[in-house]
Short mmCIF file of C-alpha atoms in Angstrom, two decimals:
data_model
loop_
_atom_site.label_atom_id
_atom_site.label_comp_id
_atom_site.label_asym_id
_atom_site.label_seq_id
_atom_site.Cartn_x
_atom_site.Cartn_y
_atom_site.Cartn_z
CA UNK A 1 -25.64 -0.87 12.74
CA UNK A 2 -23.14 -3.38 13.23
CA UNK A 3 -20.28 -0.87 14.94
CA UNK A 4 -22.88 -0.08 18.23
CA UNK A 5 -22.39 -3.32 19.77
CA UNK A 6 -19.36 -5.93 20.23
CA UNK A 7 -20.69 -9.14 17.41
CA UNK A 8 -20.34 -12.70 18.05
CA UNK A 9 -21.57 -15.40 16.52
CA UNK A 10 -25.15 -15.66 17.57
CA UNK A 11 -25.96 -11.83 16.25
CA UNK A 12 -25.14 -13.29 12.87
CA UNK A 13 -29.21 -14.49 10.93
CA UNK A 14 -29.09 -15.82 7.53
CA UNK A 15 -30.97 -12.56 5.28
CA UNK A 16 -29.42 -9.69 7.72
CA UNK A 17 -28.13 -6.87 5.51
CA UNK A 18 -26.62 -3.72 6.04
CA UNK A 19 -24.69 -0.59 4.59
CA UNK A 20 -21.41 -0.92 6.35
CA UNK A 21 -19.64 2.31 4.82
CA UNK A 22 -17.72 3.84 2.00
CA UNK A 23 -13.99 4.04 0.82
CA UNK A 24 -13.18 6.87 -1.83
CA UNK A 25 -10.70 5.69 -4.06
CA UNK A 26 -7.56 7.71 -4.91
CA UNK A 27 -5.34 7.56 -7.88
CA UNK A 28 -1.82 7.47 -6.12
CA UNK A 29 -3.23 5.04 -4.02
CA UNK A 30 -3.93 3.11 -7.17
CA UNK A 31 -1.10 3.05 -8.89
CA UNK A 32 0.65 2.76 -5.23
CA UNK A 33 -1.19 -0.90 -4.84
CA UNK A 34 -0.56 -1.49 -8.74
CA UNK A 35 3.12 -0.92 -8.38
CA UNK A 36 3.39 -3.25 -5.94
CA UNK A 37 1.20 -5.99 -6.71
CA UNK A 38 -0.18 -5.86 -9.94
CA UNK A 39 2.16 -3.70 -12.05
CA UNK A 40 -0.07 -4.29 -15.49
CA UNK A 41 0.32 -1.43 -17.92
CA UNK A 42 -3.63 -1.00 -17.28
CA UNK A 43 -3.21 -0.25 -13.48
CA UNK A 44 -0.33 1.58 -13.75
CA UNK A 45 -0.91 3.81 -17.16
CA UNK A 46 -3.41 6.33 -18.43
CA UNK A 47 -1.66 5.80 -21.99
CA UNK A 48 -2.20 2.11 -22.03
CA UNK A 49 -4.90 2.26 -19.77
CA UNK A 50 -6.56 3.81 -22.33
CA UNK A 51 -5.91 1.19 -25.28
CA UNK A 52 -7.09 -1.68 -22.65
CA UNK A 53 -10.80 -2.84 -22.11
CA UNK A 54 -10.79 -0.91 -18.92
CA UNK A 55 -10.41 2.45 -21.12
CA UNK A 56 -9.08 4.79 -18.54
CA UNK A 57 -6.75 3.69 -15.49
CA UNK A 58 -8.65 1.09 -13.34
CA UNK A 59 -7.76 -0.15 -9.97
CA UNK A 60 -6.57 -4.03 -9.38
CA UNK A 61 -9.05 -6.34 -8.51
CA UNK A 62 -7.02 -7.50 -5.63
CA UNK A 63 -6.85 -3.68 -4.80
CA UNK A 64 -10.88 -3.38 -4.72
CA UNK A 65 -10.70 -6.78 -2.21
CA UNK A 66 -8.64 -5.04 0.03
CA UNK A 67 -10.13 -2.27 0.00
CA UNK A 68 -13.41 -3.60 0.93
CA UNK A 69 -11.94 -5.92 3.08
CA UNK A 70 -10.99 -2.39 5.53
CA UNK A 71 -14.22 -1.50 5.27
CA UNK A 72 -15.68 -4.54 6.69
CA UNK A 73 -12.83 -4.49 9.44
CA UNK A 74 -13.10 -1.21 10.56
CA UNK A 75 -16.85 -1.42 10.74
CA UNK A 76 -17.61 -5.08 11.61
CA UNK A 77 -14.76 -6.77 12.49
CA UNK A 78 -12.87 -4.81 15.01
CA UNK A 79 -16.45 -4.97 16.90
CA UNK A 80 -16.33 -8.60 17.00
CA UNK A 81 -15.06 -11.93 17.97
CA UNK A 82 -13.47 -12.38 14.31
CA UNK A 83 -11.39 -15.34 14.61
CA UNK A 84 -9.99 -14.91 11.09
CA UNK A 85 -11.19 -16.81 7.44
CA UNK A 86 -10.27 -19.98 5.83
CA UNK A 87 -11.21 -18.38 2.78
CA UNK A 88 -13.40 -16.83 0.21
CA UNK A 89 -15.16 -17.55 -3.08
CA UNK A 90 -16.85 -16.17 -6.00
CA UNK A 91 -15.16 -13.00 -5.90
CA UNK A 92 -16.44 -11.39 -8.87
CA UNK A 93 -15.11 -7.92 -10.72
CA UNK A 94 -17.86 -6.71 -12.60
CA UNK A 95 -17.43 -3.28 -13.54
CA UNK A 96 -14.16 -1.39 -13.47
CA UNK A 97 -13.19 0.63 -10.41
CA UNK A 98 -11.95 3.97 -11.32
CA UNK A 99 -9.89 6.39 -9.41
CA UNK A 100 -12.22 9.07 -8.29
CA UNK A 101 -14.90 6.55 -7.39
CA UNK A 102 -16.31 5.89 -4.02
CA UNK A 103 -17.63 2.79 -3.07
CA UNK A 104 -20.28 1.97 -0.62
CA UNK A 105 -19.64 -1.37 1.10
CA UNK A 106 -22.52 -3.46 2.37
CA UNK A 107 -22.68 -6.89 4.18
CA UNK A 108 -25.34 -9.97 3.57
CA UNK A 109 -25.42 -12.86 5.56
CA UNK A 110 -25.74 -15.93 3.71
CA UNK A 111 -25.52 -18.51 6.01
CA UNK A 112 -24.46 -19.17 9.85
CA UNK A 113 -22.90 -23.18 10.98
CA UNK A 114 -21.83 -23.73 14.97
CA UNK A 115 -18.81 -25.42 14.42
CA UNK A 116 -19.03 -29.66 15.47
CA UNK A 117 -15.19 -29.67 16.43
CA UNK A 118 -14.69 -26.36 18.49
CA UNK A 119 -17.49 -25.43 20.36
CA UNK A 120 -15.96 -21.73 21.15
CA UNK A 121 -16.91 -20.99 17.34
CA UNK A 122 -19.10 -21.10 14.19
CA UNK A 123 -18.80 -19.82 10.64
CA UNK A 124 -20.57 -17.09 8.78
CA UNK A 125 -20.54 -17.29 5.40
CA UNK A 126 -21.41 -13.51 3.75
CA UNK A 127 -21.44 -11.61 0.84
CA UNK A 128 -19.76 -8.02 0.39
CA UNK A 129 -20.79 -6.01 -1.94
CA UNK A 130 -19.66 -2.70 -3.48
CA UNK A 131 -21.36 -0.07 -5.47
CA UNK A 132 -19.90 3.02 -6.86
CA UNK A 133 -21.07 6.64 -7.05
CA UNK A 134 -23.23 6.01 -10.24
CA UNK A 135 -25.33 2.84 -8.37
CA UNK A 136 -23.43 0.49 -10.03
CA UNK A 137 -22.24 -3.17 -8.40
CA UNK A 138 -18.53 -2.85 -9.07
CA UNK A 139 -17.81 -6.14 -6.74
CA UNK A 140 -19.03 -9.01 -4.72
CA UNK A 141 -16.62 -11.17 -2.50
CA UNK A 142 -18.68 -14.01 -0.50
CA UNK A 143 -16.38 -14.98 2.40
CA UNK A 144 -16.40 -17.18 5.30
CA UNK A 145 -15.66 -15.80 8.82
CA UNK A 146 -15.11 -17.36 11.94
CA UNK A 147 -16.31 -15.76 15.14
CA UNK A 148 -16.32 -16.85 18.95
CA UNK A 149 -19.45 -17.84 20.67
CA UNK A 150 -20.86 -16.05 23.53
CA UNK A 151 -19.24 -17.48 27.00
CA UNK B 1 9.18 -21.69 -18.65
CA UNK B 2 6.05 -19.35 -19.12
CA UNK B 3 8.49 -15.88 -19.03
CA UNK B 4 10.70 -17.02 -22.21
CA UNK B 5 8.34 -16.50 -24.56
CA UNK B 6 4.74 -14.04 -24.80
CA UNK B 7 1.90 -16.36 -24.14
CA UNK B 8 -1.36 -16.02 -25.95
CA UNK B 9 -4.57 -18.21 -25.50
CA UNK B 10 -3.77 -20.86 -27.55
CA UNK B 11 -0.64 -21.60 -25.36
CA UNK B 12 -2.45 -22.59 -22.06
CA UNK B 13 -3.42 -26.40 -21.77
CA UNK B 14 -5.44 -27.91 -19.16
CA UNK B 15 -2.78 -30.11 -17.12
CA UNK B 16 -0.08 -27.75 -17.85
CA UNK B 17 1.69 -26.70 -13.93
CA UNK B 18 4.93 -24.73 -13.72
CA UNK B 19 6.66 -22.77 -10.64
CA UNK B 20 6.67 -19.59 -11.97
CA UNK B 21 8.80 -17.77 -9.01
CA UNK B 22 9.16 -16.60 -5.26
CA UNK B 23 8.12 -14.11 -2.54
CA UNK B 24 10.00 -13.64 0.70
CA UNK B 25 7.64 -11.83 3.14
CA UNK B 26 9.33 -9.63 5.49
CA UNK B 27 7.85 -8.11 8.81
CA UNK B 28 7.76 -4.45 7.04
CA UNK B 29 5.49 -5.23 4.64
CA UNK B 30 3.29 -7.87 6.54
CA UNK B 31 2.27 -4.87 9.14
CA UNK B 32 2.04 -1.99 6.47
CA UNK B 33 -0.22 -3.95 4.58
CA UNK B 34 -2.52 -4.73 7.20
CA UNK B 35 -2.35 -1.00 8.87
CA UNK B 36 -3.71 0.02 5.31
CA UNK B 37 -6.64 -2.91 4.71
CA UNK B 38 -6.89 -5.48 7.79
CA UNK B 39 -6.36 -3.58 10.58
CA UNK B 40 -6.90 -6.91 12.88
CA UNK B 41 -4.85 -7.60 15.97
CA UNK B 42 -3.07 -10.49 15.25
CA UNK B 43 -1.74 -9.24 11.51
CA UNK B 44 -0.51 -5.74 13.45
CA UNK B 45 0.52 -6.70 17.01
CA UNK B 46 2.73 -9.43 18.40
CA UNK B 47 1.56 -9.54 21.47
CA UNK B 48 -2.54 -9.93 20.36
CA UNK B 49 -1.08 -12.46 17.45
CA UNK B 50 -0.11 -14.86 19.90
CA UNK B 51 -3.02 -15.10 21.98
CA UNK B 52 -4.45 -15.33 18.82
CA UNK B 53 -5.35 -18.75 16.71
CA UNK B 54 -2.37 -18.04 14.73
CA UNK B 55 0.21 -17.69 17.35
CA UNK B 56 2.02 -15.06 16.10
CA UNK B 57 1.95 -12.11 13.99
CA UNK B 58 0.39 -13.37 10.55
CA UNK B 59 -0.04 -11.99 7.11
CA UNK B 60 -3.16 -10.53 6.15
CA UNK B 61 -4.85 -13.44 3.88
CA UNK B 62 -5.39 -10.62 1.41
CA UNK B 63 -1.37 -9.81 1.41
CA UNK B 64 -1.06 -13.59 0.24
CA UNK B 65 -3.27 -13.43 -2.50
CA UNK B 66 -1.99 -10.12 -3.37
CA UNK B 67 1.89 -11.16 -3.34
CA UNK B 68 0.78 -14.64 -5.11
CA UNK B 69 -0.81 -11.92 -8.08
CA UNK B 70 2.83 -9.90 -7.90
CA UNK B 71 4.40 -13.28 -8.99
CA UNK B 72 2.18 -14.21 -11.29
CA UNK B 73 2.38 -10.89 -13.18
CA UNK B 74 6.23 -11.12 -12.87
CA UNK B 75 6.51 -14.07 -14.53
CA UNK B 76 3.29 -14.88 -16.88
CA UNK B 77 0.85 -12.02 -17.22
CA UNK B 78 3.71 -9.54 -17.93
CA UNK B 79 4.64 -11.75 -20.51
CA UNK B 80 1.24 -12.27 -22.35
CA UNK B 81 -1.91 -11.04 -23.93
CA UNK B 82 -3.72 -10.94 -20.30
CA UNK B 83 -6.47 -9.07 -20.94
CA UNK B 84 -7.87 -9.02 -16.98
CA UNK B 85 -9.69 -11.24 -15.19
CA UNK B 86 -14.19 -11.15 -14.10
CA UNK B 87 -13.02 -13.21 -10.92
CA UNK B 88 -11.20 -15.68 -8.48
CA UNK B 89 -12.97 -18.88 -6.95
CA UNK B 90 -12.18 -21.01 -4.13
CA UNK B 91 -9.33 -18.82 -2.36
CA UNK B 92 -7.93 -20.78 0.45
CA UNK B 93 -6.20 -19.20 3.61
CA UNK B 94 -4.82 -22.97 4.30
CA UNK B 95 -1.48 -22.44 6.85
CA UNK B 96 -0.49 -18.78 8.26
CA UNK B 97 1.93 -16.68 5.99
CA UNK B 98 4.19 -15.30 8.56
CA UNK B 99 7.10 -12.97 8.21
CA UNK B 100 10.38 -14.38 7.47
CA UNK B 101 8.39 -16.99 4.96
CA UNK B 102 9.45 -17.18 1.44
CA UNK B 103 6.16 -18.27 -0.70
CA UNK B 104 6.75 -20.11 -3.94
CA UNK B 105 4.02 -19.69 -6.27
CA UNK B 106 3.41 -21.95 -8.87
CA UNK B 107 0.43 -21.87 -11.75
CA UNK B 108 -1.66 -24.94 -12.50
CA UNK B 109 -4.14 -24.65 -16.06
CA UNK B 110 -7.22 -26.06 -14.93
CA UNK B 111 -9.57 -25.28 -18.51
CA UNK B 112 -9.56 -23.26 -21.30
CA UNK B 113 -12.81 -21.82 -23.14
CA UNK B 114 -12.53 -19.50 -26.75
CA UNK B 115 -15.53 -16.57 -25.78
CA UNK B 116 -18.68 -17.36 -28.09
CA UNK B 117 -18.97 -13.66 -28.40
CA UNK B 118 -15.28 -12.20 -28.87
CA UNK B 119 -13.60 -14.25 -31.23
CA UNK B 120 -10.62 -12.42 -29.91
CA UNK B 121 -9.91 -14.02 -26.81
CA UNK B 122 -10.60 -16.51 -24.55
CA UNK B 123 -10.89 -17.43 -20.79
CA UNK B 124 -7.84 -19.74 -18.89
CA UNK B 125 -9.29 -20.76 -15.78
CA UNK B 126 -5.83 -21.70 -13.35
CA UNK B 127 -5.33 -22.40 -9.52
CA UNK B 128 -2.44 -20.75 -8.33
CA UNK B 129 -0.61 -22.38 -5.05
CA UNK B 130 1.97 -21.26 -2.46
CA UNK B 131 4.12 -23.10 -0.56
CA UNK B 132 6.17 -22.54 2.09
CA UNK B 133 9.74 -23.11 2.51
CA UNK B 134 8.81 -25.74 5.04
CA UNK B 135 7.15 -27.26 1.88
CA UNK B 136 3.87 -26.69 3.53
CA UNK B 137 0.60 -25.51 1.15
CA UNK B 138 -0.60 -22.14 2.93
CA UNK B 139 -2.62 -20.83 -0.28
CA UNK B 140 -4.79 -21.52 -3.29
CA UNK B 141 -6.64 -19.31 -5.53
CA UNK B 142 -8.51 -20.84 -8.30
CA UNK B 143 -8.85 -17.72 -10.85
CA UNK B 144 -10.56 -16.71 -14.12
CA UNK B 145 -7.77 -14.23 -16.53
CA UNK B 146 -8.55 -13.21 -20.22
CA UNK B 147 -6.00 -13.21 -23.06
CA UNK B 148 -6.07 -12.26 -25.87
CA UNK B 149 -5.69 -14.56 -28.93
CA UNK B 150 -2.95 -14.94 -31.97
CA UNK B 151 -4.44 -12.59 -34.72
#
């Protein structure tokens, strides 16, 4: 359980996984994030919502990141040595997230590298993934963090 | 000049790069944005931001991506058959955003593939950049969008 001890970068083994927690997902706060990100008529709408792929009002992608992304702060990162990212790849949107949902947020470490230049640090390269109410993976982000060594 | 006319698949052509518009970042939004999804020192707090790696108080690399999307749906998706997008690749957190920036966005068409199974539309593969008003890059994201195609 990541949150019952302070993480640097030697706790992190490739193949660790774990539940972090869960975000319930509001519609004002959808359409809030919509409005001022992402103001399609599929994020914003139920009418045109409906007439889209997504069929009913469906949160932004970017929305979904972010919303994972607290998850993973409040209950990894704020116990940590997080240095910050460079970046992230193969975020993927696979199913729709719906207002009403609540997604469970878990954490898979992919791989670990001590950085050559900076011996203070190393990255961690992980996947997030989130699953909704019904079991289904909604979303997968697999990000690189950097975290300080142990003195 | 992607907003004068409604852009369908057929209009996007791998090579194709336009500025499609600007974000100023202010202060406000930099730590509202963070006290809702990255709750991190150094995107909340001046004082932690500059003992920090960024030096001072930075954006939220989420916030960048998700202001980058607010100009891109300004001035292309608003104005086209977008249909949504399965995913982003290869986002880079390059330079800090910090507040008092202003972020020009501009939209680069990296391929374009007709879907095998909906005749209807068709997947535009694009890497979006920011750049500073110091002309430095601070942000890529390499994305997948849908849109529809000319009936």
């Amino acid at each position: 359980m990541p949150a019952t001890k302070h993480w640097t970068f030697e706790d992190f083994e490739p193949g660790q996984e774990f539940v972090l927690g869960a975000k319930h997902v509001t519609e004002e706060e959808v359409i809030a994030f919509a409005t001022q990100f992402d103001p399609q008529p599929f994020h914003l709408d139920h009418a045109a919502a409906e007439k889209s792929i997504f069929g009913k009002l469906a949160a932004s992608g970017w929305h979904t990141c972010s919303m994972m992304m607290r998850v993973v702060v409040d209950n990894l990162l704020s116990h940590s040595t997080s240095l910050g990212s460079p970046g992230v790849d193969e975020v993927r949107w696979i199913k729709p997230v719906y207002p009403g949902d609540t997604l469970t947020v878990s954490y898979y470490t992919k791989s670990v590298r001590a950085s050559q230049s900076k011996p203070d640090r190393g990255v961690v390269v992980s996947i997030w993934k989130a699953v909704n109410q019904h079991g289904d993976l909604v979303a997968t982000v697999e990000g690189m963090g950097m975290f300080g060594r142990r003195a």
